[in-house]
XYZ file of C-alpha atoms in Angstrom:
146
model
C 56.829 213.678 80.109
C 57.819 217.228 79.275
C 59.823 219.126 81.861
C 58.032 221.995 83.574
C 59.892 224.723 85.417
C 59.071 227.402 87.983
C 61.531 230.311 88.135
C 61.762 233.550 90.057
C 64.353 236.205 90.740
C 64.529 237.830 94.141
C 66.943 240.193 95.826
C 68.870 238.933 98.838
C 71.315 240.624 101.155
C 74.724 238.970 101.198
C 75.876 239.483 104.801
C 79.660 239.791 104.655
C 79.956 240.933 108.297
C 77.849 242.707 110.903
C 78.870 246.008 109.334
C 78.874 245.083 105.640
C 76.194 243.639 103.390
C 75.068 244.185 99.835
C 72.054 243.237 97.736
C 72.420 240.653 95.001
C 69.978 239.048 92.556
C 69.256 235.374 93.191
C 67.498 233.109 90.726
C 65.244 230.421 92.200
C 64.470 227.416 90.003
C 62.358 224.303 90.433
C 62.009 221.677 87.703
C 59.909 218.551 87.430
C 62.956 216.585 86.243
C 64.303 216.915 89.823
C 61.105 217.298 91.862
C 62.676 217.094 95.315
C 65.140 219.978 94.834
C 65.243 223.723 94.382
C 68.207 225.571 92.912
C 69.391 228.999 93.981
C 71.845 230.764 91.687
C 73.690 233.621 93.375
C 75.110 236.419 91.234
C 77.958 237.830 93.314
C 79.710 240.925 91.940
C 82.943 240.066 90.164
C 82.403 236.294 90.360
C 80.798 233.693 88.157
C 77.274 232.731 89.260
C 77.185 230.038 91.951
C 74.331 227.524 92.097
C 73.294 225.565 95.169
C 70.743 222.761 95.054
C 68.987 221.473 98.138
C 65.680 219.964 99.188
C 62.515 221.913 98.503
C 61.161 220.665 101.825
C 64.185 222.181 103.620
C 63.356 225.591 102.165
C 59.678 225.201 103.076
C 60.524 224.221 106.660
C 63.202 226.916 107.032
C 60.749 229.731 106.392
C 58.957 228.825 109.628
C 61.605 227.311 111.893
C 65.374 226.743 112.048
C 66.368 223.650 110.117
C 69.161 222.083 108.155
C 72.108 219.823 108.816
C 75.470 220.025 107.122
C 76.091 222.566 104.377
C 72.694 224.303 104.308
C 70.900 225.930 107.247
C 67.723 227.985 106.883
C 65.889 229.844 109.637
C 63.554 232.756 110.253
C 65.595 235.887 111.030
C 63.462 236.858 113.993
C 60.364 236.042 115.957
C 58.092 238.560 114.225
C 56.326 235.961 112.117
C 56.478 236.343 108.363
C 59.610 238.540 108.297
C 62.983 237.666 106.846
C 64.729 234.344 106.336
C 68.429 233.574 106.798
C 70.134 231.074 104.497
C 73.613 229.900 105.521
C 75.649 227.928 102.997
C 78.883 226.313 104.095
C 81.768 224.472 102.444
C 84.377 223.381 104.939
C 85.320 226.405 107.051
C 83.971 228.865 104.457
C 80.414 230.075 104.753
C 78.102 232.618 103.187
C 75.065 234.123 104.879
C 72.091 235.558 102.974
C 68.963 237.347 104.181
C 65.750 237.726 102.211
C 62.081 238.363 102.740
C 59.907 235.358 103.479
C 57.119 236.605 101.199
C 58.932 236.107 97.852
C 60.195 232.695 99.005
C 56.695 231.598 99.971
C 55.296 232.889 96.663
C 57.912 230.854 94.766
C 57.254 227.749 96.891
C 53.508 228.135 96.367
C 54.078 228.053 92.599
C 56.200 224.888 92.940
C 53.439 223.282 94.993
C 50.905 224.048 92.268
C 53.194 222.312 89.775
C 54.034 219.331 92.019
C 52.218 219.178 95.358
C 54.491 218.463 98.315
C 54.508 214.717 98.919
C 53.601 213.918 95.306
C 57.130 214.126 93.877
C 57.273 210.337 93.549
C 54.338 210.429 91.120
C 56.539 211.804 88.352
C 57.145 208.651 86.351
C 60.331 209.882 84.685
C 62.065 210.790 87.930
C 63.373 207.273 88.566
C 64.653 207.080 84.990
C 66.457 210.417 85.335
C 67.896 209.352 88.687
C 69.156 206.054 87.243
C 70.722 207.878 84.290
C 72.412 210.415 86.576
C 73.776 207.682 88.849
C 75.082 205.741 85.830
C 76.894 208.883 84.579
C 78.426 209.527 88.000
C 79.620 205.942 88.331
C 81.077 205.980 84.805
C 82.932 209.246 85.522
C 84.349 207.841 88.771
C 85.494 204.638 87.074
C 87.169 206.494 84.203
C 88.900 208.892 86.620
C 90.259 206.215 88.916
């Protein structure tokens, strides 16, 4: 099976503090080789791009209601319906907060759903093969390192 990809670039506000924020480009990517995940690549000024991968369903749910456990939390920014979305990414005590419009996120997610309908990710025959290969690589790296 040939890999298919959905990509988009949107602008997000990186909220440094209540007084300071700046707009940055963020690439959104969804690929059939990893049908359960979306990848967001943040282009912060002066730093190398940073990519986060998390569940597509988490992003879908976060547009409409607060959700997420652990390192990724997504929630509507207010109660005004289809307004902005907050994405909080955390590693240990460090966190980054981003704000973006719900409309471009929903448009991107709609395109992913046309490629692989939500709930049909398991139907991609090669996914299990890719997962097995990735797990084998991870195990081999851990064994050679330790």
